[in-house]
Amino acid sequence: MSKQSYFFANWKMYLDFDEANILANAIAAEHKKFPDHVKMAIFPNALSLYSAGQVLNDVGIAVGGQNVFWEDKGGYTGEISATMYKAAGCEYALVGHSERRHQFHETNHEVRQKMQAILEAGLTPVLCVGETKEERVAGKTDEVIETQLRSAFHELSWPAEKGLIVAYEPVWAIGTGEACDPNEAERLHALMKKMLNELAPGTLPILLYGGSVRPENVFDYLKQPDINGVLVGGAATKLESFMSILSNIK
Ligand code: 13P
C-alpha cells in the first residue's frame, strides 16, 4: 500500500485571475485520476482563491492563503487576515515563505505573530523554513533552520490536536532548477522532526520538501522516510506537469 503523501501547490503570483480559474477547472476535470493516498492543496492568489476554491473543494482539493496578516480587522490597507481566509474557505495558510522573508523583509518575529493568528483562526499553517546559498556555503544551514523554527514557536504552545505542517524550502533551490539532494533534504527533515518534537510536543507534524520539484524528481523525495510530501511552485502551474507530478507520487 502506498503511504499517505501530500502534494501542495503554491501558485505564487504566476497566474492571473482567469488563468488560475481555468487551471483549477482543468485540474478538477481530471479528478478521476486523483490517487486516494495523496492529499492535495492549492494556494492561488488571493483574488482567485474563492472561485477557484469552490471548484477545487468539490473534487477534494483544499485551498490556502499565500500570506496572512496577524490582526483580525482594522486599518491595515492591503492586508488580509487569517480569519478572512478561513471564512473564504481556506484550510491552510503559508507562513514565512522565503519570498516573503527575503523580498518583503518579513522577520522571524512577524512569522511568529502570523503563526498565532493562523492558530486562532483555525487554519493549519504551512510554515516554510530554509537557508540561502550564502548561509549554506558558510556552514550555517542547521543553525538557520533551528533559529527559524525556534522563533516561529517562541512562547507559543501548539495544541497537540491542531494540524502542523512545516516545509523545508532551501532558498537557492526555489525556482532555479537546482533541487536539493534528496539525502540532504532527508537529513534536514529528520532534524526538523526532532526539533518539532521539542517545540510542539505531541503533534504529528507533516513535513514537506519544496524547491525545483519536478515530475522526474518528486518520488526521490517522497521515498525518504521523513518527507511526507512536496510543496511545488512553477511545475504546479501547468496542467501537464501538475498531473505528471501527481502520477509520479507512488
Ligand atoms: P519552485 O517549485 O518553483 O522551485 O517553488 C517552490 C516554492 O517556493 C513553493 O513554495
CSV table of C-alpha atoms and ligand atoms in Angstrom, one decimal:
chain,number,residue,atom,x,y,z
A,1,MET,CA,0.0,0.0,0.0
A,2,SER,CA,1.3,3.5,-0.8
A,3,LYS,CA,2.0,5.8,2.1
A,4,GLN,CA,-0.1,8.9,2.6
A,5,SER,CA,1.5,11.7,0.7
A,6,TYR,CA,1.0,15.5,0.3
A,7,PHE,CA,1.1,17.4,-2.9
A,8,PHE,CA,0.8,21.1,-2.1
A,9,ALA,CA,0.9,23.7,-5.0
A,10,ASN,CA,1.9,27.3,-4.4
A,11,TRP,CA,0.8,29.2,-7.5
A,12,LYS,CA,2.5,32.4,-6.1
A,13,MET,CA,1.8,35.4,-8.5
A,14,TYR,CA,2.4,33.3,-11.6
A,15,LEU,CA,-1.3,33.1,-12.7
A,16,ASP,CA,-3.8,35.9,-13.1
A,17,PHE,CA,-7.5,35.6,-12.2
A,18,ASP,CA,-8.6,34.0,-15.4
A,19,GLU,CA,-5.5,31.7,-15.6
A,20,ALA,CA,-6.0,30.5,-12.0
A,21,ASN,CA,-9.7,29.7,-12.6
A,22,ILE,CA,-9.0,28.0,-15.9
A,23,LEU,CA,-6.3,25.8,-14.4
A,24,ALA,CA,-8.5,25.0,-11.3
A,25,ASN,CA,-11.3,23.8,-13.6
A,26,ALA,CA,-8.8,21.8,-15.8
A,27,ILE,CA,-7.4,20.1,-12.7
A,28,ALA,CA,-10.9,19.4,-11.3
A,29,ALA,CA,-11.9,17.8,-14.6
A,30,GLU,CA,-9.1,15.2,-14.1
A,31,HIS,CA,-10.4,14.2,-10.6
A,32,LYS,CA,-11.0,10.6,-11.6
A,33,LYS,CA,-7.2,10.2,-11.8
A,34,PHE,CA,-6.5,11.5,-8.3
A,35,PRO,CA,-4.9,8.8,-6.2
A,36,ASP,CA,-6.5,8.1,-2.8
A,37,HIS,CA,-3.3,8.3,-0.9
A,38,VAL,CA,-2.4,11.9,-2.0
A,39,LYS,CA,-3.8,14.9,-0.1
A,40,MET,CA,-3.7,18.0,-2.3
A,41,ALA,CA,-3.9,21.6,-1.5
A,42,ILE,CA,-3.5,24.6,-3.8
A,43,PHE,CA,-2.5,28.2,-2.8
A,44,PRO,CA,-3.9,30.5,-5.5
A,45,ASN,CA,-3.6,34.3,-5.4
A,46,ALA,CA,-5.9,36.0,-3.0
A,47,LEU,CA,-8.3,37.2,-5.7
A,48,SER,CA,-8.9,33.9,-7.4
A,49,LEU,CA,-8.9,31.9,-4.2
A,50,TYR,CA,-12.6,31.9,-3.6
A,51,SER,CA,-13.8,31.0,-7.1
A,52,ALA,CA,-11.0,28.5,-7.7
A,53,GLY,CA,-11.6,27.1,-4.2
A,54,GLN,CA,-15.2,26.3,-4.9
A,55,VAL,CA,-14.3,24.2,-7.9
A,56,LEU,CA,-11.3,22.5,-6.2
A,57,ASN,CA,-13.1,21.8,-2.9
A,58,ASP,CA,-15.8,19.9,-4.9
A,59,VAL,CA,-13.2,17.4,-6.0
A,60,GLY,CA,-11.4,17.1,-2.7
A,61,ILE,CA,-8.6,19.6,-3.1
A,62,ALA,CA,-8.2,22.1,-0.3
A,63,VAL,CA,-7.1,25.7,-0.7
A,64,GLY,CA,-5.0,28.0,1.3
A,65,GLY,CA,-3.8,31.6,1.5
A,66,GLN,CA,-0.3,32.5,0.5
A,67,ASN,CA,0.2,35.1,3.2
A,68,VAL,CA,-1.9,36.3,6.2
A,69,PHE,CA,-1.9,39.4,8.4
A,70,TRP,CA,-1.9,38.8,12.2
A,71,GLU,CA,-4.7,41.3,13.1
A,72,ASP,CA,-8.3,40.3,12.5
A,73,LYS,CA,-9.7,43.6,11.2
A,74,GLY,CA,-8.7,47.3,11.1
A,75,GLY,CA,-6.9,50.0,9.3
A,76,TYR,CA,-4.3,47.8,7.6
A,77,THR,CA,-4.5,48.8,3.9
A,78,GLY,CA,-3.8,45.9,1.6
A,79,GLU,CA,-3.7,43.2,4.2
A,80,ILE,CA,-6.0,40.1,4.6
A,81,SER,CA,-6.4,38.4,8.0
A,82,ALA,CA,-6.2,34.7,8.7
A,83,THR,CA,-9.9,34.8,9.8
A,84,MET,CA,-10.9,36.3,6.4
A,85,TYR,CA,-9.0,33.5,4.6
A,86,LYS,CA,-10.8,31.0,6.8
A,87,ALA,CA,-14.2,32.5,6.0
A,88,ALA,CA,-13.3,32.3,2.3
A,89,GLY,CA,-13.0,28.5,2.5
A,90,CYS,CA,-9.3,28.1,3.3
A,91,GLU,CA,-8.0,25.2,5.3
A,92,TYR,CA,-4.3,26.2,5.2
A,93,ALA,CA,-2.0,29.2,5.1
A,94,LEU,CA,1.6,29.5,4.0
A,95,VAL,CA,3.7,31.4,6.5
A,96,GLY,CA,7.3,32.5,6.3
A,97,HIS,CA,7.8,31.6,2.7
A,98,SER,CA,11.3,32.6,1.7
A,99,GLU,CA,10.0,35.0,-0.9
A,100,ARG,CA,8.2,36.9,1.9
A,101,ARG,CA,11.2,36.7,4.2
A,102,HIS,CA,13.7,37.9,1.6
A,103,GLN,CA,11.8,40.1,-0.9
A,104,PHE,CA,9.4,41.6,1.7
A,105,HIS,CA,11.8,41.5,4.7
A,106,GLU,CA,9.4,39.5,6.8
A,107,THR,CA,11.1,38.9,10.1
A,108,ASN,CA,11.1,35.8,12.4
A,109,HIS,CA,9.0,37.8,14.8
A,110,GLU,CA,6.4,38.6,12.2
A,111,VAL,CA,6.3,34.9,11.3
A,112,ARG,CA,5.6,34.1,14.9
A,113,GLN,CA,2.7,36.6,15.0
A,114,LYS,CA,1.3,35.1,11.9
A,115,MET,CA,1.6,31.6,13.4
A,116,GLN,CA,-0.6,32.7,16.3
A,117,ALA,CA,-3.2,34.3,14.1
A,118,ILE,CA,-3.4,31.2,11.9
A,119,LEU,CA,-3.8,29.0,15.0
A,120,GLU,CA,-6.5,31.3,16.4
A,121,ALA,CA,-8.4,31.4,13.1
A,122,GLY,CA,-8.5,27.6,12.9
A,123,LEU,CA,-6.3,27.2,9.8
A,124,THR,CA,-3.4,24.8,9.5
A,125,PRO,CA,-0.1,26.6,8.9
A,126,VAL,CA,2.4,25.5,6.3
A,127,LEU,CA,5.5,27.1,8.0
A,128,CYS,CA,8.3,27.5,5.5
A,129,VAL,CA,12.0,27.5,6.5
A,130,GLY,CA,15.2,27.3,4.6
A,131,GLU,CA,18.7,28.7,4.2
A,132,THR,CA,20.2,30.9,1.5
A,133,LYS,CA,23.1,29.8,-0.7
A,134,GLU,CA,25.5,32.0,1.4
A,135,GLU,CA,24.3,30.5,4.6
A,136,ARG,CA,24.8,27.0,3.3
A,137,VAL,CA,28.3,27.8,2.0
A,138,ALA,CA,29.1,29.3,5.4
A,139,GLY,CA,28.0,26.0,7.1
A,140,LYS,CA,25.1,27.7,8.8
A,141,THR,CA,22.2,25.6,7.3
A,142,ASP,CA,21.3,23.8,10.5
A,143,GLU,CA,21.6,26.9,12.6
A,144,VAL,CA,19.3,28.9,10.3
A,145,ILE,CA,16.6,26.2,10.3
A,146,GLU,CA,16.8,25.9,14.0
A,147,THR,CA,16.5,29.7,14.5
A,148,GLN,CA,13.6,29.9,12.2
A,149,LEU,CA,11.8,27.1,13.8
A,150,ARG,CA,12.5,28.2,17.4
A,151,SER,CA,11.3,31.7,16.8
A,152,ALA,CA,8.1,30.6,15.0
A,153,PHE,CA,7.1,28.7,18.2
A,154,HIS,CA,8.5,31.2,20.7
A,155,GLU,CA,6.2,31.3,23.6
A,156,LEU,CA,3.5,29.6,21.5
A,157,SER,CA,2.2,26.3,22.8
A,158,TRP,CA,0.9,24.4,19.9
A,159,PRO,CA,-2.1,22.2,20.9
A,160,ALA,CA,-1.3,18.6,20.1
A,161,GLU,CA,-4.6,18.1,18.3
A,162,LYS,CA,-4.0,21.0,15.8
A,163,GLY,CA,-2.6,20.4,12.4
A,164,LEU,CA,1.0,21.4,11.8
A,165,ILE,CA,2.9,21.4,8.5
A,166,VAL,CA,6.5,22.5,8.0
A,167,ALA,CA,8.1,22.8,4.7
A,168,TYR,CA,11.9,22.8,4.2
A,169,GLU,CA,12.5,25.1,1.2
A,170,PRO,CA,16.1,26.0,0.6
A,171,VAL,CA,16.1,29.4,-0.9
A,172,TRP,CA,18.8,28.5,-3.5
A,173,ALA,CA,16.6,25.7,-4.8
A,174,ILE,CA,13.4,27.7,-5.3
A,175,GLY,CA,12.7,28.4,-9.0
A,176,THR,CA,16.3,27.7,-10.0
A,177,GLY,CA,16.1,24.1,-11.3
A,178,GLU,CA,18.9,23.3,-8.7
A,179,ALA,CA,16.9,20.9,-6.5
A,180,CYS,CA,18.3,19.8,-3.1
A,181,ASP,CA,19.9,16.4,-3.0
A,182,PRO,CA,17.2,14.1,-1.6
A,183,ASN,CA,19.5,12.6,1.1
A,184,GLU,CA,20.4,16.1,2.3
A,185,ALA,CA,16.7,17.0,2.3
A,186,GLU,CA,16.0,13.9,4.4
A,187,ARG,CA,18.8,14.8,6.8
A,188,LEU,CA,17.2,18.2,7.4
A,189,HIS,CA,13.7,16.8,7.6
A,190,ALA,CA,14.9,14.4,10.3
A,191,LEU,CA,16.4,17.4,12.2
A,192,MET,CA,13.2,19.3,11.9
A,193,LYS,CA,11.2,16.4,13.1
A,194,LYS,CA,13.4,16.1,16.2
A,195,MET,CA,13.1,19.8,16.9
A,196,LEU,CA,9.4,19.9,16.5
A,197,ASN,CA,9.1,17.1,19.0
A,198,GLU,CA,10.5,19.6,21.5
A,199,LEU,CA,8.8,22.8,20.2
A,200,ALA,CA,5.4,21.3,19.6
A,201,PRO,CA,5.2,18.2,21.7
A,202,GLY,CA,2.5,15.7,21.0
A,203,THR,CA,1.8,17.0,17.5
A,204,LEU,CA,2.4,14.8,14.5
A,205,PRO,CA,3.9,17.3,12.1
A,206,ILE,CA,3.7,16.8,8.4
A,207,LEU,CA,7.0,17.6,6.7
A,208,LEU,CA,7.2,18.8,3.1
A,209,TYR,CA,10.1,19.5,0.7
A,210,GLY,CA,10.0,22.4,-1.7
A,211,GLY,CA,12.4,23.8,-4.3
A,212,SER,CA,12.5,22.8,-8.0
A,213,VAL,CA,10.3,19.7,-7.6
A,214,ARG,CA,9.5,18.2,-11.0
A,215,PRO,CA,7.8,15.1,-12.3
A,216,GLU,CA,11.2,13.4,-12.6
A,217,ASN,CA,12.4,14.0,-9.1
A,218,VAL,CA,9.2,14.1,-6.9
A,219,PHE,CA,9.5,10.5,-5.9
A,220,ASP,CA,13.1,10.8,-4.9
A,221,TYR,CA,11.9,13.0,-2.1
A,222,LEU,CA,8.8,11.1,-1.2
A,223,LYS,CA,10.6,7.8,-0.8
A,224,GLN,CA,12.6,9.3,2.1
A,225,PRO,CA,11.4,8.2,5.5
A,226,ASP,CA,10.8,11.7,7.0
A,227,ILE,CA,9.5,13.5,3.9
A,228,ASN,CA,5.7,13.3,3.8
A,229,GLY,CA,5.1,15.5,0.8
A,230,VAL,CA,6.1,18.3,-1.6
A,231,LEU,CA,5.4,22.0,-1.9
A,232,VAL,CA,5.6,22.8,-5.6
A,233,GLY,CA,5.8,26.2,-7.3
A,234,GLY,CA,6.4,26.6,-11.1
A,235,ALA,CA,5.8,23.0,-12.1
A,236,ALA,CA,2.3,23.1,-10.5
A,237,THR,CA,1.1,26.0,-12.6
A,238,LYS,CA,0.6,24.0,-15.8
A,239,LEU,CA,-1.9,21.2,-16.1
A,240,GLU,CA,0.5,18.7,-17.8
A,241,SER,CA,3.3,19.0,-15.2
A,242,PHE,CA,0.8,19.1,-12.3
A,243,MET,CA,-0.8,15.9,-13.4
A,244,SER,CA,2.6,14.4,-14.2
A,245,ILE,CA,3.8,15.1,-10.7
A,246,LEU,CA,0.7,13.6,-9.3
A,247,SER,CA,1.1,10.4,-11.3
A,248,ASN,CA,4.7,10.0,-10.0
A,249,ILE,CA,3.6,10.0,-6.4
A,250,LYS,CA,3.5,6.3,-5.9
B,1,13P,P1,9.5,26.0,-7.3
B,1,13P,O1,8.9,24.7,-7.3
B,1,13P,O2,9.1,26.9,-8.5
B,1,13P,O3,11.0,25.9,-7.1
B,1,13P,O4,9.0,26.8,-6.0
B,1,13P,C1,9.0,26.2,-4.8
B,1,13P,C2,8.3,27.0,-3.8
B,1,13P,O5,8.7,28.1,-3.5
B,1,13P,C3,7.0,26.5,-3.3
B,1,13P,O6,6.5,27.3,-2.2
